[in-house]
Amino acid sequence: MRVPSKWRKAAAVLAVTALAATACGGDDDDDTATGGEPTGEATDGTTGDGGDGGDIATDVGVTEEPCPNPVDDSKGCIYLGILSDLTEGPFAALAVPIVEGQKAFWQRVNENGGIADRYEIDIDTYTRDNKYNPQEHVARYREIEPNVLALAQTLGTPTTLAAADLMAEDNVLGAPASWWSGWEFNDNIVQSGYNYCIESMNGLDWAMEQGDVATVMAVGYPGDYGGDSAAGVAHWAEANSIEFDEGTHIVQTAPNAVAGNQDAPVQAIMNVQPDVIVIATGPLEMAEIVGKVAAAGQESGYAPQFVGSVPTWNPAVLQSEAGPAIQAMYRFVAPWGPFGSDSEAHAAMQEALGEGNAPDNDGFTFGWVWSYPVLSVLEAAAEAGDLTREGLLAVIESVTVDYEGALPDKSYGGDPNETVVREALIVAPDPEAPLGASVQEEFFVGPTAEAFELTEACVAAG
């Protein structure tokens, strides 16, 4: 596969800029902690007996004392960490509900007896804000790592990659809040759903079914989010004999906090005027690009189709000036159905919130679904009598995750090309639907995505 090299260069520029911004903004560890101090004492790495039962080995992040807010105070506590974009990064509007979804998920687990009927889960105490900044992410990881068994969430691909070597050294398992193709090759990561690379192929396969597609363009952040998405676009173009020049058909941009606005990618789109633009940005940037392209094309009649990566969507964009253009020109690809879909998992989400209530956006759904693999690993490790960090890593390949119908079962053992998830949904903005979106096409695998051979990450890390 051809990997667009300039994405990696621009990723470095973006990372440096983000780090500089953080340095100028100062650093206050206390301000980033959203949880309180633990009332239970996490163990220090020695092998214990796992509590009153005495036959489950434990080490870091597992206590015999109950969690700070237990359902049953006769049970011990498993502390899981969260590193998320909670205040100022491009995905903060999604990340806060993601955490809320995870809280609801683990509360349900605790109310149903916890892990092995002996431990409950706490994710509040060690939740920290990574600000979608790799340096901040690593600092917060070092802060919580001595006290957690695993990471219930590690948000962002460049941020998680910044701590990936440390996670490997520390034997820390993590559930990524991102869909980089390279996670399929990382032994410490339990990913859910497809990856950005396959996402692009499915989106373009679907677009081709709607009508002839002669030209395509990739617009997005550099690095392992937009870069992975762009690599999928490049592969799709090659596989379908579509002319694709990396210099003009890949457009790099950055969050508005860094770039100021999206005028540059809008101009690049207008210069080429492709039939379909695959976009991999934050929701705010997506809305600006779609709105400005729609306005610029009014006189000439140019009205392209936008296929968004799943992080580009937030129902709040429908309330922006770009709302009508987004409804007309934009669809997004999703790894599972939005809140309100019909599955056992979605019914459980609704029950957790109370009938008739809805979250602010589908970040809640993401957080809920991303929690299933960690639950499966904890249950398997407890069954094996080893809730140590190494015990968790030892059972990953034997685990098959049951998502309660939210998406197909997932296993992590064997060849990544065989176990990678290829199914995707196409979702349309719909002001009348829950959270402003309705499924236009259920789980499907396009011909390009189906034939794709995943032998390595579509775009290299770093």
GROMACS .gro file of C-alpha atoms in nm:
model
  462
    1MET     CA    1   0.000   0.000   0.000
    2ARG     CA    2   0.117   0.350  -0.074
    3VAL     CA    3   0.154   0.542   0.247
    4PRO     CA    4   0.137   0.922   0.208
    5SER     CA    5   0.466   1.032   0.353
    6LYS     CA    6   0.377   1.397   0.397
    7TRP     CA    7   0.116   1.307   0.660
    8ARG     CA    8   0.387   1.195   0.896
    9LYS     CA    9   0.584   1.517   0.845
   10ALA     CA   10   0.281   1.732   0.910
   11ALA     CA   11   0.194   1.522   1.216
   12ALA     CA   12   0.527   1.617   1.364
   13VAL     CA   13   0.456   1.985   1.299
   14LEU     CA   14   0.114   1.958   1.459
   15ALA     CA   15   0.252   1.774   1.760
   16VAL     CA   16   0.524   2.036   1.810
   17THR     CA   17   0.269   2.314   1.784
   18ALA     CA   18   0.038   2.144   2.029
   19LEU     CA   19   0.320   2.085   2.273
   20ALA     CA   20   0.427   2.447   2.248
   21ALA     CA   21   0.072   2.560   2.318
   22THR     CA   22   0.064   2.339   2.624
   23ALA     CA   23   0.393   2.475   2.749
   24CYS     CA   24   0.266   2.831   2.715
   25GLY     CA   25  -0.055   2.739   2.893
   26GLY     CA   26   0.122   2.600   3.198
   27ASP     CA   27   0.056   2.274   3.375
   28ASP     CA   28  -0.149   2.213   3.683
   29ASP     CA   29  -0.179   1.849   3.772
   30ASP     CA   30  -0.450   1.904   4.027
   31ASP     CA   31  -0.674   2.080   3.779
   32THR     CA   32  -0.672   1.786   3.539
   33ALA     CA   33  -0.790   1.530   3.791
   34THR     CA   34  -1.162   1.475   3.772
   35GLY     CA   35  -1.177   1.203   4.035
   36GLY     CA   36  -1.112   1.212   4.407
   37GLU     CA   37  -0.853   1.022   4.605
   38PRO     CA   38  -0.911   0.652   4.652
   39THR     CA   39  -1.041   0.527   4.980
   40GLY     CA   40  -0.898   0.182   4.904
   41GLU     CA   41  -0.523   0.130   4.882
   42ALA     CA   42  -0.399  -0.010   4.552
   43THR     CA   43  -0.137  -0.280   4.586
   44ASP     CA   44   0.222  -0.202   4.491
   45GLY     CA   45   0.293  -0.471   4.241
   46THR     CA   46   0.333  -0.771   4.466
   47THR     CA   47   0.121  -1.075   4.408
   48GLY     CA   48  -0.164  -1.098   4.653
   49ASP     CA   49  -0.443  -1.339   4.720
   50GLY     CA   50  -0.713  -1.130   4.559
   51GLY     CA   51  -0.924  -1.080   4.866
   52ASP     CA   52  -1.131  -1.298   5.089
   53GLY     CA   53  -1.169  -1.584   4.844
   54GLY     CA   54  -0.795  -1.635   4.828
   55ASP     CA   55  -0.759  -1.800   4.487
   56ILE     CA   56  -0.726  -1.510   4.242
   57ALA     CA   57  -0.381  -1.358   4.204
   58THR     CA   58  -0.366  -0.979   4.192
   59ASP     CA   59  -0.100  -0.711   4.176
   60VAL     CA   60  -0.144  -0.347   4.073
   61GLY     CA   61  -0.475  -0.161   4.098
   62VAL     CA   62  -0.673  -0.428   4.283
   63THR     CA   63  -0.764  -0.388   4.648
   64GLU     CA   64  -0.941  -0.592   4.909
   65GLU     CA   65  -1.107  -0.269   5.026
   66PRO     CA   66  -1.428  -0.165   4.852
   67CYS     CA   67  -1.439   0.096   4.581
   68PRO     CA   68  -1.503   0.459   4.689
   69ASN     CA   69  -1.872   0.435   4.597
   70PRO     CA   70  -1.953   0.066   4.612
   71VAL     CA   71  -2.275  -0.110   4.530
   72ASP     CA   72  -2.167  -0.387   4.770
   73ASP     CA   73  -1.905  -0.289   5.025
   74SER     CA   74  -1.816  -0.652   5.093
   75LYS     CA   75  -1.635  -0.667   4.757
   76GLY     CA   76  -1.290  -0.552   4.663
   77CYS     CA   77  -1.211  -0.292   4.398
   78ILE     CA   78  -1.045  -0.291   4.057
   79TYR     CA   79  -0.919   0.055   3.960
   80LEU     CA   80  -0.917   0.134   3.588
   81GLY     CA   81  -0.767   0.453   3.448
   82ILE     CA   82  -0.906   0.693   3.188
   83LEU     CA   83  -0.700   0.935   2.978
   84SER     CA   84  -0.939   1.146   2.773
   85ASP     CA   85  -0.990   1.480   2.603
   86LEU     CA   86  -1.200   1.651   2.870
   87THR     CA   87  -1.152   2.026   2.831
   88GLU     CA   88  -0.972   2.190   2.541
   89GLY     CA   89  -0.887   1.937   2.270
   90PRO     CA   90  -1.079   1.893   1.941
   91PHE     CA   91  -1.278   1.597   2.073
   92ALA     CA   92  -1.376   1.729   2.416
   93ALA     CA   93  -1.743   1.752   2.318
   94LEU     CA   94  -1.737   1.380   2.242
   95ALA     CA   95  -1.501   1.271   2.516
   96VAL     CA   96  -1.704   1.392   2.813
   97PRO     CA   97  -2.006   1.179   2.710
   98ILE     CA   98  -1.766   0.893   2.632
   99VAL     CA   99  -1.662   0.895   2.997
  100GLU     CA  100  -2.027   0.916   3.102
  101GLY     CA  101  -2.106   0.614   2.887
  102GLN     CA  102  -1.825   0.420   3.051
  103LYS     CA  103  -1.943   0.518   3.397
  104ALA     CA  104  -2.291   0.390   3.314
  105PHE     CA  105  -2.148   0.068   3.168
  106TRP     CA  106  -1.937  -0.015   3.472
  107GLN     CA  107  -2.214   0.083   3.713
  108ARG     CA  108  -2.430  -0.178   3.539
  109VAL     CA  109  -2.149  -0.432   3.575
  110ASN     CA  110  -2.118  -0.354   3.946
  111GLU     CA  111  -2.494  -0.378   3.999
  112ASN     CA  112  -2.488  -0.717   3.828
  113GLY     CA  113  -2.229  -0.859   4.068
  114GLY     CA  114  -1.904  -0.712   3.940
  115ILE     CA  115  -1.612  -0.930   3.832
  116ALA     CA  116  -1.624  -1.290   3.957
  117ASP     CA  117  -1.876  -1.169   4.217
  118ARG     CA  118  -1.575  -1.046   4.416
  119TYR     CA  119  -1.466  -0.713   4.271
  120GLU     CA  120  -1.637  -0.397   4.159
  121ILE     CA  121  -1.491  -0.148   3.912
  122ASP     CA  122  -1.391   0.213   3.980
  123ILE     CA  123  -1.312   0.441   3.685
  124ASP     CA  124  -1.365   0.776   3.861
  125THR     CA  125  -1.058   0.797   4.081
  126TYR     CA  126  -0.800   0.784   3.805
  127THR     CA  127  -0.971   0.977   3.524
  128ARG     CA  128  -0.744   1.245   3.383
  129ASP     CA  129  -0.755   1.505   3.103
  130ASN     CA  130  -0.504   1.450   2.822
  131LYS     CA  131  -0.617   1.763   2.633
  132TYR     CA  132  -0.553   1.560   2.315
  133ASN     CA  133  -0.186   1.641   2.364
  134PRO     CA  134   0.076   1.362   2.351
  135GLN     CA  135   0.300   1.522   2.616
  136GLU     CA  136   0.007   1.575   2.850
  137HIS     CA  137  -0.113   1.222   2.787
  138VAL     CA  138   0.222   1.074   2.886
  139ALA     CA  139   0.243   1.292   3.198
  140ARG     CA  140  -0.102   1.184   3.312
  141TYR     CA  141  -0.025   0.821   3.229
  142ARG     CA  142   0.284   0.829   3.453
  143GLU     CA  143   0.070   0.984   3.726
  144ILE     CA  144  -0.196   0.714   3.737
  145GLU     CA  145  -0.007   0.407   3.615
  146PRO     CA  146   0.115   0.295   3.962
  147ASN     CA  147  -0.245   0.268   4.079
  148VAL     CA  148  -0.446   0.112   3.797
  149LEU     CA  149  -0.480  -0.241   3.667
  150ALA     CA  150  -0.559  -0.127   3.312
  151LEU     CA  151  -0.685   0.168   3.110
  152ALA     CA  152  -1.058   0.166   3.044
  153GLN     CA  153  -1.000   0.443   2.791
  154THR     CA  154  -0.698   0.597   2.622
  155LEU     CA  155  -0.832   0.859   2.382
  156GLY     CA  156  -0.666   0.954   2.057
  157THR     CA  157  -0.420   0.779   1.832
  158PRO     CA  158  -0.119   1.017   1.855
  159THR     CA  159  -0.171   1.050   2.229
  160THR     CA  160  -0.197   0.677   2.290
  161LEU     CA  161   0.101   0.613   2.065
  162ALA     CA  162   0.305   0.851   2.277
  163ALA     CA  163   0.252   0.620   2.575
  164ALA     CA  164   0.249   0.290   2.387
  165ASP     CA  165   0.606   0.191   2.476
  166LEU     CA  166   0.543   0.271   2.841
  167MET     CA  167   0.226   0.061   2.838
  168ALA     CA  168   0.427  -0.228   2.694
  169GLU     CA  169   0.699  -0.191   2.960
  170ASP     CA  170   0.437  -0.175   3.236
  171ASN     CA  171   0.220  -0.458   3.096
  172VAL     CA  172  -0.076  -0.221   3.093
  173LEU     CA  173  -0.377  -0.317   2.883
  174GLY     CA  174  -0.578  -0.034   2.727
  175ALA     CA  175  -0.896   0.023   2.529
  176PRO     CA  176  -0.829   0.293   2.268
  177ALA     CA  177  -1.081   0.562   2.191
  178SER     CA  178  -0.967   0.569   1.831
  179TRP     CA  179  -0.962   0.339   1.530
  180TRP     CA  180  -0.603   0.340   1.396
  181SER     CA  181  -0.521   0.031   1.187
  182GLY     CA  182  -0.197  -0.022   1.379
  183TRP     CA  183  -0.384  -0.124   1.693
  184GLU     CA  184  -0.440  -0.461   1.530
  185PHE     CA  185  -0.069  -0.526   1.577
  186ASN     CA  186  -0.034  -0.403   1.936
  187ASP     CA  187  -0.049  -0.672   2.208
  188ASN     CA  188  -0.159  -0.426   2.479
  189ILE     CA  189  -0.457  -0.283   2.292
  190VAL     CA  190  -0.813  -0.415   2.267
  191GLN     CA  191  -0.975  -0.226   1.981
  192SER     CA  192  -1.345  -0.228   1.892
  193GLY     CA  193  -1.484  -0.194   1.542
  194TYR     CA  194  -1.310  -0.133   1.211
  195ASN     CA  195  -1.013   0.100   1.156
  196TYR     CA  196  -0.999   0.438   0.978
  197CYS     CA  197  -0.828   0.281   0.676
  198ILE     CA  198  -1.107   0.029   0.618
  199GLU     CA  199  -1.363   0.293   0.713
  200SER     CA  200  -1.255   0.506   0.414
  201MET     CA  201  -1.274   0.210   0.177
  202ASN     CA  202  -1.625   0.121   0.292
  203GLY     CA  203  -1.735   0.483   0.266
  204LEU     CA  204  -1.609   0.510  -0.090
  205ASP     CA  205  -1.746   0.168  -0.186
  206TRP     CA  206  -2.084   0.292  -0.066
  207ALA     CA  207  -2.045   0.624  -0.251
  208MET     CA  208  -1.964   0.436  -0.570
  209GLU     CA  209  -2.290   0.243  -0.532
  210GLN     CA  210  -2.478   0.574  -0.526
  211GLY     CA  211  -2.331   0.688  -0.858
  212ASP     CA  212  -2.014   0.717  -1.060
  213VAL     CA  213  -1.715   0.847  -0.869
  214ALA     CA  214  -1.438   0.974  -1.094
  215THR     CA  215  -1.234   1.181  -0.848
  216VAL     CA  216  -1.180   1.157  -0.474
  217MET     CA  217  -0.995   1.362  -0.216
  218ALA     CA  218  -0.888   1.303   0.143
  219VAL     CA  219  -0.906   1.592   0.388
  220GLY     CA  220  -0.807   1.551   0.749
  221TYR     CA  221  -0.563   1.584   1.031
  222PRO     CA  222  -0.213   1.457   0.969
  223GLY     CA  223  -0.090   1.150   1.151
  224ASP     CA  224  -0.252   0.832   1.259
  225TYR     CA  225  -0.614   0.950   1.240
  226GLY     CA  226  -0.634   1.148   0.917
  227GLY     CA  227  -0.329   0.973   0.780
  228ASP     CA  228  -0.483   0.630   0.829
  229SER     CA  229  -0.804   0.755   0.668
  230ALA     CA  230  -0.610   0.905   0.374
  231ALA     CA  231  -0.418   0.581   0.325
  232GLY     CA  232  -0.753   0.404   0.289
  233VAL     CA  233  -0.860   0.658   0.029
  234ALA     CA  234  -0.534   0.611  -0.161
  235HIS     CA  235  -0.574   0.233  -0.155
  236TRP     CA  236  -0.936   0.258  -0.271
  237ALA     CA  237  -0.839   0.484  -0.561
  238GLU     CA  238  -0.564   0.246  -0.670
  239ALA     CA  239  -0.787  -0.061  -0.639
  240ASN     CA  240  -1.061   0.107  -0.845
  241SER     CA  241  -0.829   0.265  -1.104
  242ILE     CA  242  -0.918   0.618  -0.998
  243GLU     CA  243  -0.657   0.884  -1.066
  244PHE     CA  244  -0.513   0.994  -0.734
  245ASP     CA  245  -0.219   1.229  -0.691
  246GLU     CA  246  -0.091   1.256  -0.336
  247GLY     CA  247   0.013   1.615  -0.393
  248THR     CA  248  -0.331   1.744  -0.490
  249HIS     CA  249  -0.577   1.483  -0.365
  250ILE     CA  250  -0.462   1.472  -0.004
  251VAL     CA  251  -0.521   1.788   0.197
  252GLN     CA  252  -0.386   1.827   0.545
  253THR     CA  253  -0.549   2.045   0.803
  254ALA     CA  254  -0.547   2.086   1.180
  255PRO     CA  255  -0.790   2.168   1.461
  256ASN     CA  256  -0.898   2.532   1.459
  257ALA     CA  257  -0.713   2.578   1.786
  258VAL     CA  258  -0.396   2.530   1.579
  259ALA     CA  259  -0.494   2.631   1.223
  260GLY     CA  260  -0.726   2.921   1.305
  261ASN     CA  261  -0.980   2.828   1.039
  262GLN     CA  262  -1.038   2.585   0.752
  263ASP     CA  263  -0.998   2.826   0.460
  264ALA     CA  264  -0.694   2.642   0.321
  265PRO     CA  265  -0.860   2.300   0.277
  266VAL     CA  266  -1.173   2.469   0.139
  267GLN     CA  267  -0.962   2.640  -0.127
  268ALA     CA  268  -0.783   2.313  -0.206
  269ILE     CA  269  -1.117   2.138  -0.254
  270MET     CA  270  -1.243   2.414  -0.481
  271ASN     CA  271  -0.925   2.393  -0.690
  272VAL     CA  272  -0.972   2.020  -0.761
  273GLN     CA  273  -1.351   1.991  -0.724
  274PRO     CA  274  -1.360   1.615  -0.661
  275ASP     CA  275  -1.681   1.413  -0.665
  276VAL     CA  276  -1.629   1.276  -0.314
  277ILE     CA  277  -1.429   1.411  -0.022
  278VAL     CA  278  -1.343   1.176   0.264
  279ILE     CA  279  -1.301   1.392   0.569
  280ALA     CA  280  -1.125   1.306   0.897
  281THR     CA  281  -1.129   1.605   1.132
  282GLY     CA  282  -1.317   1.711   1.443
  283PRO     CA  283  -1.690   1.802   1.415
  284LEU     CA  284  -1.632   2.177   1.428
  285GLU     CA  285  -1.382   2.165   1.143
  286MET     CA  286  -1.600   1.930   0.938
  287ALA     CA  287  -1.895   2.167   0.968
  288GLU     CA  288  -1.687   2.465   0.863
  289ILE     CA  289  -1.544   2.287   0.559
  290VAL     CA  290  -1.879   2.151   0.437
  291GLY     CA  291  -2.051   2.486   0.493
  292LYS     CA  292  -1.786   2.691   0.315
  293VAL     CA  293  -1.760   2.450   0.020
  294ALA     CA  294  -2.139   2.459  -0.019
  295ALA     CA  295  -2.132   2.838  -0.018
  296ALA     CA  296  -1.839   2.858  -0.261
  297GLY     CA  297  -2.002   2.616  -0.504
  298GLN     CA  298  -2.343   2.781  -0.517
  299GLU     CA  299  -2.272   2.993  -0.821
  300SER     CA  300  -2.116   2.715  -1.028
  301GLY     CA  301  -2.341   2.438  -0.905
  302TYR     CA  302  -2.053   2.239  -0.756
  303ALA     CA  303  -2.197   2.024  -0.474
  304PRO     CA  304  -1.971   1.731  -0.384
  305GLN     CA  305  -2.047   1.444  -0.152
  306PHE     CA  306  -1.871   1.433   0.184
  307VAL     CA  307  -1.806   1.101   0.358
  308GLY     CA  308  -1.703   1.161   0.716
  309SER     CA  309  -1.501   0.949   0.952
  310VAL     CA  310  -1.706   0.873   1.262
  311PRO     CA  311  -1.527   1.133   1.484
  312THR     CA  312  -1.643   1.408   1.248
  313TRP     CA  313  -2.002   1.375   1.371
  314ASN     CA  314  -2.167   1.560   1.654
  315PRO     CA  315  -2.541   1.642   1.637
  316ALA     CA  316  -2.463   1.996   1.750
  317VAL     CA  317  -2.337   2.073   1.396
  318LEU     CA  318  -2.697   2.065   1.274
  319GLN     CA  319  -2.759   2.380   1.477
  320SER     CA  320  -2.473   2.565   1.306
  321GLU     CA  321  -2.500   2.778   0.991
  322ALA     CA  322  -2.371   2.477   0.799
  323GLY     CA  323  -2.661   2.257   0.916
  324PRO     CA  324  -2.858   2.257   0.586
  325ALA     CA  325  -2.543   2.186   0.381
  326ILE     CA  326  -2.448   1.903   0.615
  327GLN     CA  327  -2.790   1.743   0.577
  328ALA     CA  328  -2.765   1.765   0.199
  329MET     CA  329  -2.400   1.678   0.134
  330TYR     CA  330  -2.262   1.479   0.425
  331ARG     CA  331  -2.290   1.118   0.545
  332PHE     CA  332  -2.065   0.948   0.793
  333VAL     CA  333  -1.937   0.597   0.837
  334ALA     CA  334  -1.985   0.433   1.175
  335PRO     CA  335  -1.858   0.110   1.333
  336TRP     CA  336  -2.188   0.055   1.521
  337GLY     CA  337  -2.534   0.205   1.534
  338PRO     CA  338  -2.604   0.538   1.705
  339PHE     CA  339  -2.790   0.573   2.032
  340GLY     CA  340  -3.145   0.454   1.974
  341SER     CA  341  -3.046   0.161   1.754
  342ASP     CA  342  -3.206  -0.175   1.807
  343SER     CA  343  -2.972  -0.409   1.996
  344GLU     CA  344  -2.948  -0.552   2.346
  345ALA     CA  345  -2.656  -0.317   2.414
  346HIS     CA  346  -2.850  -0.011   2.302
  347ALA     CA  347  -3.148  -0.117   2.514
  348ALA     CA  348  -2.916  -0.141   2.814
  349MET     CA  349  -2.784   0.210   2.744
  350GLN     CA  350  -3.139   0.343   2.734
  351GLU     CA  351  -3.223   0.164   3.058
  352ALA     CA  352  -2.914   0.313   3.223
  353LEU     CA  353  -3.027   0.666   3.133
  354GLY     CA  354  -3.394   0.608   3.198
  355GLU     CA  355  -3.668   0.570   2.939
  356GLY     CA  356  -3.699   0.874   2.714
  357ASN     CA  357  -3.368   1.027   2.817
  358ALA     CA  358  -3.080   1.068   2.574
  359PRO     CA  359  -2.716   1.174   2.602
  360ASP     CA  360  -2.588   1.493   2.439
  361ASN     CA  361  -2.422   1.297   2.160
  362ASP     CA  362  -2.304   0.950   2.061
  363GLY     CA  363  -1.989   0.979   2.268
  364PHE     CA  364  -2.202   0.804   2.530
  365THR     CA  365  -2.257   0.515   2.289
  366PHE     CA  366  -1.885   0.502   2.206
  367GLY     CA  367  -1.790   0.482   2.573
  368TRP     CA  368  -2.038   0.207   2.639
  369VAL     CA  369  -1.931  -0.007   2.343
  370TRP     CA  370  -1.557   0.047   2.397
  371SER     CA  371  -1.595  -0.104   2.746
  372TYR     CA  372  -1.698  -0.454   2.636
  373PRO     CA  373  -1.345  -0.583   2.553
  374VAL     CA  374  -1.203  -0.479   2.891
  375LEU     CA  375  -1.495  -0.648   3.065
  376SER     CA  376  -1.436  -0.966   2.864
  377VAL     CA  377  -1.066  -0.967   2.949
  378LEU     CA  378  -1.130  -0.906   3.320
  379GLU     CA  379  -1.384  -1.187   3.331
  380ALA     CA  380  -1.152  -1.427   3.148
  381ALA     CA  381  -0.856  -1.338   3.369
  382ALA     CA  382  -1.063  -1.386   3.684
  383GLU     CA  383  -1.183  -1.720   3.553
  384ALA     CA  384  -0.818  -1.815   3.502
  385GLY     CA  385  -0.739  -1.707   3.859
  386ASP     CA  386  -0.500  -1.430   3.757
  387LEU     CA  387  -0.614  -1.066   3.777
  388THR     CA  388  -0.260  -0.934   3.752
  389ARG     CA  389  -0.152  -0.716   3.461
  390GLU     CA  390   0.028  -1.009   3.303
  391GLY     CA  391  -0.276  -1.222   3.366
  392LEU     CA  392  -0.490  -0.984   3.162
  393LEU     CA  393  -0.246  -0.982   2.872
  394ALA     CA  394  -0.222  -1.362   2.883
  395VAL     CA  395  -0.592  -1.414   2.812
  396ILE     CA  396  -0.643  -1.157   2.535
  397GLU     CA  397  -0.596  -1.402   2.251
  398SER     CA  398  -0.848  -1.642   2.401
  399VAL     CA  399  -1.117  -1.378   2.439
  400THR     CA  400  -1.413  -1.338   2.209
  401VAL     CA  401  -1.599  -1.019   2.293
  402ASP     CA  402  -1.979  -1.027   2.304
  403TYR     CA  403  -2.102  -0.673   2.230
  404GLU     CA  404  -2.465  -0.764   2.299
  405GLY     CA  405  -2.549  -0.705   1.934
  406ALA     CA  406  -2.398  -0.356   1.903
  407LEU     CA  407  -2.149  -0.499   1.654
  408PRO     CA  408  -2.028  -0.846   1.555
  409ASP     CA  409  -1.835  -1.052   1.809
  410LYS     CA  410  -1.462  -0.977   1.805
  411SER     CA  411  -1.162  -1.200   1.883
  412TYR     CA  412  -0.801  -1.090   1.917
  413GLY     CA  413  -0.612  -1.411   1.857
  414GLY     CA  414  -0.468  -1.511   1.518
  415ASP     CA  415  -0.389  -1.324   1.199
  416PRO     CA  416  -0.498  -0.955   1.213
  417ASN     CA  417  -0.605  -0.977   0.850
  418GLU     CA  418  -0.854  -1.245   0.952
  419THR     CA  419  -0.974  -1.093   1.279
  420VAL     CA  420  -0.994  -0.726   1.174
  421VAL     CA  421  -1.349  -0.591   1.168
  422ARG     CA  422  -1.460  -0.491   0.816
  423GLU     CA  423  -1.831  -0.418   0.872
  424ALA     CA  424  -1.950  -0.057   0.867
  425LEU     CA  425  -2.271   0.144   0.871
  426ILE     CA  426  -2.361   0.453   0.672
  427VAL     CA  427  -2.539   0.712   0.884
  428ALA     CA  428  -2.721   1.025   0.767
  429PRO     CA  429  -2.792   1.346   0.955
  430ASP     CA  430  -3.158   1.338   1.054
  431PRO     CA  431  -3.297   1.613   1.276
  432GLU     CA  432  -3.599   1.395   1.357
  433ALA     CA  433  -3.394   1.099   1.481
  434PRO     CA  434  -3.245   1.047   1.828
  435LEU     CA  435  -2.919   1.245   1.844
  436GLY     CA  436  -2.983   1.380   1.494
  437ALA     CA  437  -2.872   1.076   1.294
  438SER     CA  438  -3.031   0.767   1.144
  439VAL     CA  439  -2.877   0.458   0.988
  440GLN     CA  440  -2.899   0.466   0.610
  441GLU     CA  441  -2.732   0.130   0.553
  442GLU     CA  442  -2.680  -0.141   0.813
  443PHE     CA  443  -2.360  -0.341   0.859
  444PHE     CA  444  -2.204  -0.399   0.521
  445VAL     CA  445  -1.860  -0.470   0.374
  446GLY     CA  446  -1.776  -0.304   0.042
  447PRO     CA  447  -1.581  -0.496  -0.224
  448THR     CA  448  -1.262  -0.294  -0.175
  449ALA     CA  449  -1.274  -0.327   0.203
  450GLU     CA  450  -1.344  -0.698   0.172
  451ALA     CA  451  -1.047  -0.762  -0.060
  452PHE     CA  452  -0.803  -0.548   0.138
  453GLU     CA  453  -0.507  -0.737   0.289
  454LEU     CA  454  -0.412  -0.597   0.629
  455THR     CA  455  -0.048  -0.698   0.676
  456GLU     CA  456   0.070  -0.386   0.858
  457ALA     CA  457  -0.064  -0.051   0.973
  458CYS     CA  458  -0.196   0.150   0.677
  459VAL     CA  459   0.009   0.445   0.796
  460ALA     CA  460   0.308   0.405   1.023
  461ALA     CA  461   0.309   0.543   1.373
  462GLY     CA  462   0.482   0.872   1.448
   0.00000   0.00000   0.00000
